[in-house]
PDB file of C-alpha atoms in Angstrom:
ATOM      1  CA  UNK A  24     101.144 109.751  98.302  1.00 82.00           C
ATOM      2  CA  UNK A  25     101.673 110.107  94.697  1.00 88.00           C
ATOM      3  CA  UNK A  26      99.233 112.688  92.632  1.00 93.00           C
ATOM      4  CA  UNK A  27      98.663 114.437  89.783  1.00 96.00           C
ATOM      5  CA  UNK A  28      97.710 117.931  89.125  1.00 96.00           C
ATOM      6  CA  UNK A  29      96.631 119.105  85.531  1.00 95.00           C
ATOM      7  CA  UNK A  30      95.313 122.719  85.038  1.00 88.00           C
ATOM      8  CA  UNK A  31      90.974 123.149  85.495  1.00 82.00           C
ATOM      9  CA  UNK A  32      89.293 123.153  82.402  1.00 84.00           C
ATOM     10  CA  UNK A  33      87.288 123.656  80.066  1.00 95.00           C
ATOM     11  CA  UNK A  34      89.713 124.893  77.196  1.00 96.00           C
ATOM     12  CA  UNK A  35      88.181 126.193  74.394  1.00 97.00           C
ATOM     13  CA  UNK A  36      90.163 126.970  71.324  1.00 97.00           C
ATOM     14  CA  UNK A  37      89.460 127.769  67.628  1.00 97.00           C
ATOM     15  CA  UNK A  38      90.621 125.622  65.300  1.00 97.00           C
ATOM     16  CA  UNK A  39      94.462 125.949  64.173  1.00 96.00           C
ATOM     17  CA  UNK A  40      95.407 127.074  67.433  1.00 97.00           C
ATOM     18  CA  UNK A  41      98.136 125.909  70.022  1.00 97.00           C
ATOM     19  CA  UNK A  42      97.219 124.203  72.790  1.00 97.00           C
ATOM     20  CA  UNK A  43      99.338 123.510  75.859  1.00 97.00           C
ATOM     21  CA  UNK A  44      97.874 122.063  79.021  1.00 97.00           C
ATOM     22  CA  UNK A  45      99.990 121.845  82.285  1.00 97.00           C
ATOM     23  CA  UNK A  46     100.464 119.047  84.608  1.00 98.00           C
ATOM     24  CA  UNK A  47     102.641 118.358  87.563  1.00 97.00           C
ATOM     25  CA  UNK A  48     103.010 115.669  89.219  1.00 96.00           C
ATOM     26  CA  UNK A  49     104.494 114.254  93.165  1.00 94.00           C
ATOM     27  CA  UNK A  50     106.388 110.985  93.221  1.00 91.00           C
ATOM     28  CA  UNK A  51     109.078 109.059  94.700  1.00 84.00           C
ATOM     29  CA  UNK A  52     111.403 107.839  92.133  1.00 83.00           C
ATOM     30  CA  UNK A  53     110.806 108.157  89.107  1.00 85.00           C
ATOM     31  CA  UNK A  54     107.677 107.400  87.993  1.00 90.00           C
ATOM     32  CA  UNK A  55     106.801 106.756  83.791  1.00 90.00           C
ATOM     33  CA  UNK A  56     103.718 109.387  82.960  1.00 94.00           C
ATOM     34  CA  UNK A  57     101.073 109.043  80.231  1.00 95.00           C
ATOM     35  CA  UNK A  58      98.729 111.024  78.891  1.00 97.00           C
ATOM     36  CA  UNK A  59      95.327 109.517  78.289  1.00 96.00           C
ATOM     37  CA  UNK A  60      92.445 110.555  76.406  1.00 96.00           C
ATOM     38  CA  UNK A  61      88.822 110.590  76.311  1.00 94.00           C
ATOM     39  CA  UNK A  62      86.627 111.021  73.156  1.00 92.00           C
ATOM     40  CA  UNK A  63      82.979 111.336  74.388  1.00 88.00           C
ATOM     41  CA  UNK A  64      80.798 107.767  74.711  1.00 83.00           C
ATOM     42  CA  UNK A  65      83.968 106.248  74.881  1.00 86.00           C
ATOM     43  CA  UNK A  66      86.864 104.464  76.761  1.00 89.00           C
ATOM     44  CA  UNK A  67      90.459 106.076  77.551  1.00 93.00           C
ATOM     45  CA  UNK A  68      92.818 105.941  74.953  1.00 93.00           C
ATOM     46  CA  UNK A  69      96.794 106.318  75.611  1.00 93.00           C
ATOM     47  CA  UNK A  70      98.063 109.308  73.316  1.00 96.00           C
ATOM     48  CA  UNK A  71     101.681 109.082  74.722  1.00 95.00           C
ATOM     49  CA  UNK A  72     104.003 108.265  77.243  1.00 94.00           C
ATOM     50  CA  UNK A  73     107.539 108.694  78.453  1.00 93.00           C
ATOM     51  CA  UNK A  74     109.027 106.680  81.094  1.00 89.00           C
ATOM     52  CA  UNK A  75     112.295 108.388  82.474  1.00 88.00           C
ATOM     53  CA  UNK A  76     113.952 112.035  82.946  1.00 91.00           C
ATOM     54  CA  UNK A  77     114.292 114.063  79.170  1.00 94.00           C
ATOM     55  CA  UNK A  78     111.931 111.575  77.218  1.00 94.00           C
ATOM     56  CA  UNK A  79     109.543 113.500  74.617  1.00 96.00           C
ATOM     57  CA  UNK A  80     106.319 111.156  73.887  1.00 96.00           C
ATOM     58  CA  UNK A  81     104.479 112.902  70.665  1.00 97.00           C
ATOM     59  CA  UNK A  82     101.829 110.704  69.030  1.00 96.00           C
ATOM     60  CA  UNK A  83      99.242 112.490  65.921  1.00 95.00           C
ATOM     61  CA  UNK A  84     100.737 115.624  66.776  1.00 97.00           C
ATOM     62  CA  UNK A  85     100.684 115.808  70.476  1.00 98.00           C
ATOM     63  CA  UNK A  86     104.254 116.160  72.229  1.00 98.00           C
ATOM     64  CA  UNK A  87     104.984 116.148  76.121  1.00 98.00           C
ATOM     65  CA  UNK A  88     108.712 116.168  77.880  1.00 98.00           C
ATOM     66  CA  UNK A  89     109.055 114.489  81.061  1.00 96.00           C
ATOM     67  CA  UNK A  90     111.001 117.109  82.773  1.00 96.00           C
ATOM     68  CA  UNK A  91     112.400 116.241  86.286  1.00 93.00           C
ATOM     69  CA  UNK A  92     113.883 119.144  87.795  1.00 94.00           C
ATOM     70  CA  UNK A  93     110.192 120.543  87.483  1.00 95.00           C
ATOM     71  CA  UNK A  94     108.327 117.517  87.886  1.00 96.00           C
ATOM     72  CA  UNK A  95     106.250 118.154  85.214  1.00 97.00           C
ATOM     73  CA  UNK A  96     104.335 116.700  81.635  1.00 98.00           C
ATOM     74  CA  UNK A  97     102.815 119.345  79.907  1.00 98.00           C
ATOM     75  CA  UNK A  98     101.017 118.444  76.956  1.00 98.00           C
ATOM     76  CA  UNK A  99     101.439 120.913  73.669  1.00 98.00           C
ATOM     77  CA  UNK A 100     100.330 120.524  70.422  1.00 98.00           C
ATOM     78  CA  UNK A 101     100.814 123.360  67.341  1.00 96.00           C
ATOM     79  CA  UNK A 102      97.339 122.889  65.781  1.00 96.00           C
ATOM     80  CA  UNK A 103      94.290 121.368  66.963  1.00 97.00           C
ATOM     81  CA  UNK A 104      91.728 120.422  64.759  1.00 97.00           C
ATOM     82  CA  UNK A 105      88.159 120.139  65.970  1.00 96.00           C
ATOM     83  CA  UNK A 106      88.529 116.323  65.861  1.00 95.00           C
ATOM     84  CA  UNK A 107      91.115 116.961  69.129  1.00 97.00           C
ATOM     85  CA  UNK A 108      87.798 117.830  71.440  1.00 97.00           C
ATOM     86  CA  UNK A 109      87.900 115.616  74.562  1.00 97.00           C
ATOM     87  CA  UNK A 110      89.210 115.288  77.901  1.00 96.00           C
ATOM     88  CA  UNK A 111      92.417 114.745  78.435  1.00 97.00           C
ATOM     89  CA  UNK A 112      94.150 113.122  81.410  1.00 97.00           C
ATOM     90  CA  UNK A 113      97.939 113.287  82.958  1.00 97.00           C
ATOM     91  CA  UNK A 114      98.677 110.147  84.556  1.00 96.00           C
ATOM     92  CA  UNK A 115     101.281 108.226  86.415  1.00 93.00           C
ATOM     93  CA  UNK A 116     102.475 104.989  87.084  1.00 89.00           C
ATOM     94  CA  UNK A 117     104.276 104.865  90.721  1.00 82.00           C
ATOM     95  CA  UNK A 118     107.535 103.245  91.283  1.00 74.00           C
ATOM     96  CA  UNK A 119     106.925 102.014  94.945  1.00 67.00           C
ATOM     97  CA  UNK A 120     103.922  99.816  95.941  1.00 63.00           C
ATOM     98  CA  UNK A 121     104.346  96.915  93.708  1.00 65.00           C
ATOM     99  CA  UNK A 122     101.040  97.966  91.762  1.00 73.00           C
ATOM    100  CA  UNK A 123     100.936  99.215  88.230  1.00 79.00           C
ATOM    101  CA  UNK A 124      98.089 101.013  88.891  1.00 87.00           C
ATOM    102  CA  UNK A 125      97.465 104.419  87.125  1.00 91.00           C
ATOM    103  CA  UNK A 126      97.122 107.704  89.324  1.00 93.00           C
ATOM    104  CA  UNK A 127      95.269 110.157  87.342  1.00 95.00           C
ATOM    105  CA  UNK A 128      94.649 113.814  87.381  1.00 95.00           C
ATOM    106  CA  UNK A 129      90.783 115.514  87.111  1.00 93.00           C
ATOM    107  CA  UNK A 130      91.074 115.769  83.808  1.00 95.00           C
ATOM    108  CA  UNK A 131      91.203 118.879  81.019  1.00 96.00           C
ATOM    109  CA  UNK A 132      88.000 119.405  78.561  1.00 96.00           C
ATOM    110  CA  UNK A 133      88.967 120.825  75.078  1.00 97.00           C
ATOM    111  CA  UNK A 134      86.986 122.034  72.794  1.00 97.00           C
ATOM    112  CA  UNK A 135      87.860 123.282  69.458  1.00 97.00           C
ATOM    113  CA  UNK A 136      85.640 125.436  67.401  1.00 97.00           C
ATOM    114  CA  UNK A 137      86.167 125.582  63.653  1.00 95.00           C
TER     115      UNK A 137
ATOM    116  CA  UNK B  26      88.583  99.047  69.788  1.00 82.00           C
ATOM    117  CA  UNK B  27      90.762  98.174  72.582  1.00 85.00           C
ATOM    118  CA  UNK B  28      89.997  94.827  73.023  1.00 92.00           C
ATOM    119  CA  UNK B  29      88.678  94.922  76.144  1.00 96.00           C
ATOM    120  CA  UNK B  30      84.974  94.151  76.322  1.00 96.00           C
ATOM    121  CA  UNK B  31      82.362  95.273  79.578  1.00 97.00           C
ATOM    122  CA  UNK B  32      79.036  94.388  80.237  1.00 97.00           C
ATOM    123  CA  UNK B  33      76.546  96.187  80.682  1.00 97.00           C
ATOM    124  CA  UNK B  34      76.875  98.914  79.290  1.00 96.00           C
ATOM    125  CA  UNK B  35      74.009 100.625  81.268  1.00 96.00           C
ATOM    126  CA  UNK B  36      72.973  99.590  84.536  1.00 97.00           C
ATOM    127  CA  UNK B  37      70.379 100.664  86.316  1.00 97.00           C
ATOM    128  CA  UNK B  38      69.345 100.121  89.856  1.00 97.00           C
ATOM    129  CA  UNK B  39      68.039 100.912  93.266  1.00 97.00           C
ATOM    130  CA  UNK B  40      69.859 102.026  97.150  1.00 97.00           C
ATOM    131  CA  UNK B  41      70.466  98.608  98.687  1.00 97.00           C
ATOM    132  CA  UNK B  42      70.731  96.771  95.684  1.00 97.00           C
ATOM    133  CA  UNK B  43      73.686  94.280  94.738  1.00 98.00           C
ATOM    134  CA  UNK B  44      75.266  94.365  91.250  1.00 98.00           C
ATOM    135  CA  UNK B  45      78.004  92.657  89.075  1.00 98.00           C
ATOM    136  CA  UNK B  46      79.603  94.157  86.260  1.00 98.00           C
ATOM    137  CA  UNK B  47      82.018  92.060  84.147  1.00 98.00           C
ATOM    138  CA  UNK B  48      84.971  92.670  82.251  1.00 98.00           C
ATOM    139  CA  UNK B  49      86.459  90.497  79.675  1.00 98.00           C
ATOM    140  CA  UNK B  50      90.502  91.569  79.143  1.00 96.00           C
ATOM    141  CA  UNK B  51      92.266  91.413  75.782  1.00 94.00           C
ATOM    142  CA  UNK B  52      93.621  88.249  74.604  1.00 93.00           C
ATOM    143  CA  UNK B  53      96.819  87.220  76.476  1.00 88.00           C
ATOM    144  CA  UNK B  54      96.532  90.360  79.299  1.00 92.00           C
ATOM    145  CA  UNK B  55      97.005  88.290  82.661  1.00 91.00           C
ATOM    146  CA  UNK B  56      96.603  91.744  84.406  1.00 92.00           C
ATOM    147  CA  UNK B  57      93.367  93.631  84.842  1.00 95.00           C
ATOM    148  CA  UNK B  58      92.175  96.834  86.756  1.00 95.00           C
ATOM    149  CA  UNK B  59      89.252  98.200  87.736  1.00 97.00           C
ATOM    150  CA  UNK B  60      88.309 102.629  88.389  1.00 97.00           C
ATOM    151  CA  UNK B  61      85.629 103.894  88.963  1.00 97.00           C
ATOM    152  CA  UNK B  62      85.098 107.436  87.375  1.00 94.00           C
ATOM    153  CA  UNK B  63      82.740 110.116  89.385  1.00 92.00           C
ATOM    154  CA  UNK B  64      82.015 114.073  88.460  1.00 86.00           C
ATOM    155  CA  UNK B  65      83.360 114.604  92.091  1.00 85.00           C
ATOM    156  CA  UNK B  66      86.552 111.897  92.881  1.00 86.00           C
ATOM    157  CA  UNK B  67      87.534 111.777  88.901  1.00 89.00           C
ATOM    158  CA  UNK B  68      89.126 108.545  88.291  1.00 93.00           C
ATOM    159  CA  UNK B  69      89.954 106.365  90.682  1.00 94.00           C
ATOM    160  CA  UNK B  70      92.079 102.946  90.713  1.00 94.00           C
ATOM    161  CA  UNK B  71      89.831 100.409  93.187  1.00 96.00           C
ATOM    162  CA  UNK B  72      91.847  97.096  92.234  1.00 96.00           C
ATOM    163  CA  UNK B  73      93.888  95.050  90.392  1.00 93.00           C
ATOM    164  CA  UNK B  74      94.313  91.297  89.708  1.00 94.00           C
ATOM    165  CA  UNK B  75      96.944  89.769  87.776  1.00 91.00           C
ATOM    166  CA  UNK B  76      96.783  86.208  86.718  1.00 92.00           C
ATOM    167  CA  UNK B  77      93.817  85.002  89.049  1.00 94.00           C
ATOM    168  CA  UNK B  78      95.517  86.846  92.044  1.00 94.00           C
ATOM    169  CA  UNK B  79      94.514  90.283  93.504  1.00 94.00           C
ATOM    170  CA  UNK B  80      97.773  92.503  92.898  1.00 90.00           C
ATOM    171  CA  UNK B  81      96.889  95.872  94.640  1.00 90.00           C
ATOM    172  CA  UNK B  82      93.631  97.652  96.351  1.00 92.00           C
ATOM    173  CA  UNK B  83      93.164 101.221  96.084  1.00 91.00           C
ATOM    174  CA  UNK B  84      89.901 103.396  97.516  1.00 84.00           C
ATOM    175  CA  UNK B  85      87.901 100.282  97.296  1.00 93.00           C
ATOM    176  CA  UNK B  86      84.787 100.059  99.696  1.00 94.00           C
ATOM    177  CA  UNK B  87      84.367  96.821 101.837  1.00 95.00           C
ATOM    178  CA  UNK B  88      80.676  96.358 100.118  1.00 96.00           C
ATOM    179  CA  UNK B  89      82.870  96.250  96.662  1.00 97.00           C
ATOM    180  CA  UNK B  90      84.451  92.925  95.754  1.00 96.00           C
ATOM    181  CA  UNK B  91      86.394  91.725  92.596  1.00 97.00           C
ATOM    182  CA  UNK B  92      87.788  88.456  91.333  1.00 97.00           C
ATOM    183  CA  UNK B  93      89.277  87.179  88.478  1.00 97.00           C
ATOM    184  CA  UNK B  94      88.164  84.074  86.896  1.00 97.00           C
ATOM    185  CA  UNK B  95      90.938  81.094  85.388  1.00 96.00           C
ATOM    186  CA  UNK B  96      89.803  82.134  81.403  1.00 95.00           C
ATOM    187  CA  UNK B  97      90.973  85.513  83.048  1.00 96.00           C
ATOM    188  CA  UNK B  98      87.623  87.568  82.987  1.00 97.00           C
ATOM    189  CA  UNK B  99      86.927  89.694  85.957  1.00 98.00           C
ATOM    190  CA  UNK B 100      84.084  90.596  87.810  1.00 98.00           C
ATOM    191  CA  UNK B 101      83.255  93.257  90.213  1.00 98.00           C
ATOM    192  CA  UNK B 102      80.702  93.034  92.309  1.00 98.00           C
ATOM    193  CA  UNK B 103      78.891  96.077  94.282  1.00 98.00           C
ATOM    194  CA  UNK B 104      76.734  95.571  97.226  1.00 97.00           C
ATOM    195  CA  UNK B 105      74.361  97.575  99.426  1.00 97.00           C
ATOM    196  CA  UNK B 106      74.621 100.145  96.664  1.00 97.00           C
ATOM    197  CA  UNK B 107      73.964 104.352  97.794  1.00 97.00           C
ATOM    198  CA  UNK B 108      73.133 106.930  95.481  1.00 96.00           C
ATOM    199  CA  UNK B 109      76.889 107.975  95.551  1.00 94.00           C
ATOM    200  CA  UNK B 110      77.925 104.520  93.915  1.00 96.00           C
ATOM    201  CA  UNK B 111      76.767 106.157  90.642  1.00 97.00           C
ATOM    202  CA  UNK B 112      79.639 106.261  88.218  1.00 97.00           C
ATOM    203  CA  UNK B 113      81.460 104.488  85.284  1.00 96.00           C
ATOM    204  CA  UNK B 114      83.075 101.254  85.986  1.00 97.00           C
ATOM    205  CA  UNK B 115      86.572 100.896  83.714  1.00 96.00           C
ATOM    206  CA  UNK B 116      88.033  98.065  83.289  1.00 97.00           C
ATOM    207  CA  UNK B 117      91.609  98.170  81.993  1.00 95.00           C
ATOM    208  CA  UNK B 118      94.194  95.497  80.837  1.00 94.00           C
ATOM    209  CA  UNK B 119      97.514  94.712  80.516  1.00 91.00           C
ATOM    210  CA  UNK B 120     100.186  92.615  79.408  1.00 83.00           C
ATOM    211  CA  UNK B 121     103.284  91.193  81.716  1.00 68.00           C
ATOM    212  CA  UNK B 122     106.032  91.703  81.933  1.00 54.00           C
ATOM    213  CA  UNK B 123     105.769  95.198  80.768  1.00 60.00           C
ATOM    214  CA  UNK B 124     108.666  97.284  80.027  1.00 58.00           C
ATOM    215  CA  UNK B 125     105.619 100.228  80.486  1.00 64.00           C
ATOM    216  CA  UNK B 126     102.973  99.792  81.642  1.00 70.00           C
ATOM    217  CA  UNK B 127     100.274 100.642  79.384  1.00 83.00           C
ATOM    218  CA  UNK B 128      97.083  99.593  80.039  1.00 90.00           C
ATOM    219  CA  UNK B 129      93.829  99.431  77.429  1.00 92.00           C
ATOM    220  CA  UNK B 130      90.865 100.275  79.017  1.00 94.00           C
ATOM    221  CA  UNK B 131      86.876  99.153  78.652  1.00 95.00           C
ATOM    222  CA  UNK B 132      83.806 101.371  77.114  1.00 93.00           C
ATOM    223  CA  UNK B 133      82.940 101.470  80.418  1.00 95.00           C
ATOM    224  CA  UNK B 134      79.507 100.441  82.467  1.00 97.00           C
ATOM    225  CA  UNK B 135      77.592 103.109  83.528  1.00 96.00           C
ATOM    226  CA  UNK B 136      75.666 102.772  86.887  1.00 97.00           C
ATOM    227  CA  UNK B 137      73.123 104.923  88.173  1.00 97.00           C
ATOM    228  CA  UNK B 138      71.943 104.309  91.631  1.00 97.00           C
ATOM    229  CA  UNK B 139      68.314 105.395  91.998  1.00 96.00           C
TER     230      UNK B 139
END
């Protein structure tokens, strides 16, 4: 079935740094990906998507490429500020199954020290 | 804010116990899901329900039931509950059709099984 893997966490970074955080991902077709995220106390909160082969999604900062030949949607950004701590979450929405239900990775912690 | 209301926030309860949680979508989303998040399954899609109808089931038990009402609320209701039920509830919602499918989740209810 379809799945999402996103590398283990926790990430802890200073402040100013750059922050990448793989994930891969196994689908038929071709699937649109997201990545969600996760303030603490809270509900998830899309940060960006891309929905076929070459698409870039960036939102406050944050890019990710949907790359096909690698099946992947890593999630960069050039400086995180400490108000980036959360979890973040890779996600897809299959093509097959007549469901637009959201498959999600484990989830990555950041943290960001100042 | 999302738009998407749940209640309770907090629930708590004991084994054997029944439960409802209740999720009120933003206005003019027809579609709504429900996951449950745990430390050790992450976040997991258990069912959706688009315009009154159920749409697609994922690792939903048979003591866990859902509906959605005609002012398009949603309920889901947990029976015989084990100390492994203990989790958030999100509830997510959507609009349709959707050219992507991005869905704006809950605060979440947080149940703890005693």
């Amino acid at each position: 079935g379809d799945s999402v893997t996103q590398m283990e966490g926790p990430v802890t970074l200073s402040e100013e740094a750059f922050l990448t955080i793989n994930c891969t991902y196994t689908a038929t077709g071709y699937p649109s990906l997201f990545w969600y995220v996760q303030y603490p106390g809270e509900g998830l909160q899309l940060l960006l998507k891309a929905t076929k082969a070459d698409d870039k999604g960036s939102n406050k900062g944050f890019e990710a490429t949907y790359r096909k030949e690698t099946t992947s949607f890593h999630l960069e950004k050039g400086s995180v500020q400490v108000s980036d701590s959360a979890v973040y979450f890779c996600a897809l929405t299959p093509t097959q199954g007549g469901s637009e239900k959201l498959v999600f990775g484990k989830g990555t912690k950041l943290t960001v020290n100042p | 804010d999302s738009g998407v209301t749940q209640t309770p926030k907090h629930l708590i309860t004991a084994t054997g116990q029944r439960v409802t949680l209740r999720c009120s979508p933003r206005s003019g989303d027809l579609s709504v899901y429900w996951y449950q998040q745990s430390l050790d399954q992450g976040l997991q899609f258990l069912i959706q329900y688009y315009n009154g109808e159920e749409r697609a089931k994922g690792n939903i038990l048979e003591r866990f039931s859902a509906q959605q009402f005609p002012d398009l609320h949603s309920e889901l209701n947990l029976s015989s509950l084990e100390l492994g039920d203990s989790a958030l509830y999100f509830c997510a919602s959507s609009t349709h059709p959707i050219p992507v499918n991005e869905q704006f989740f809950g605060p979440g209810t947080r149940l703890t099984v005693l």
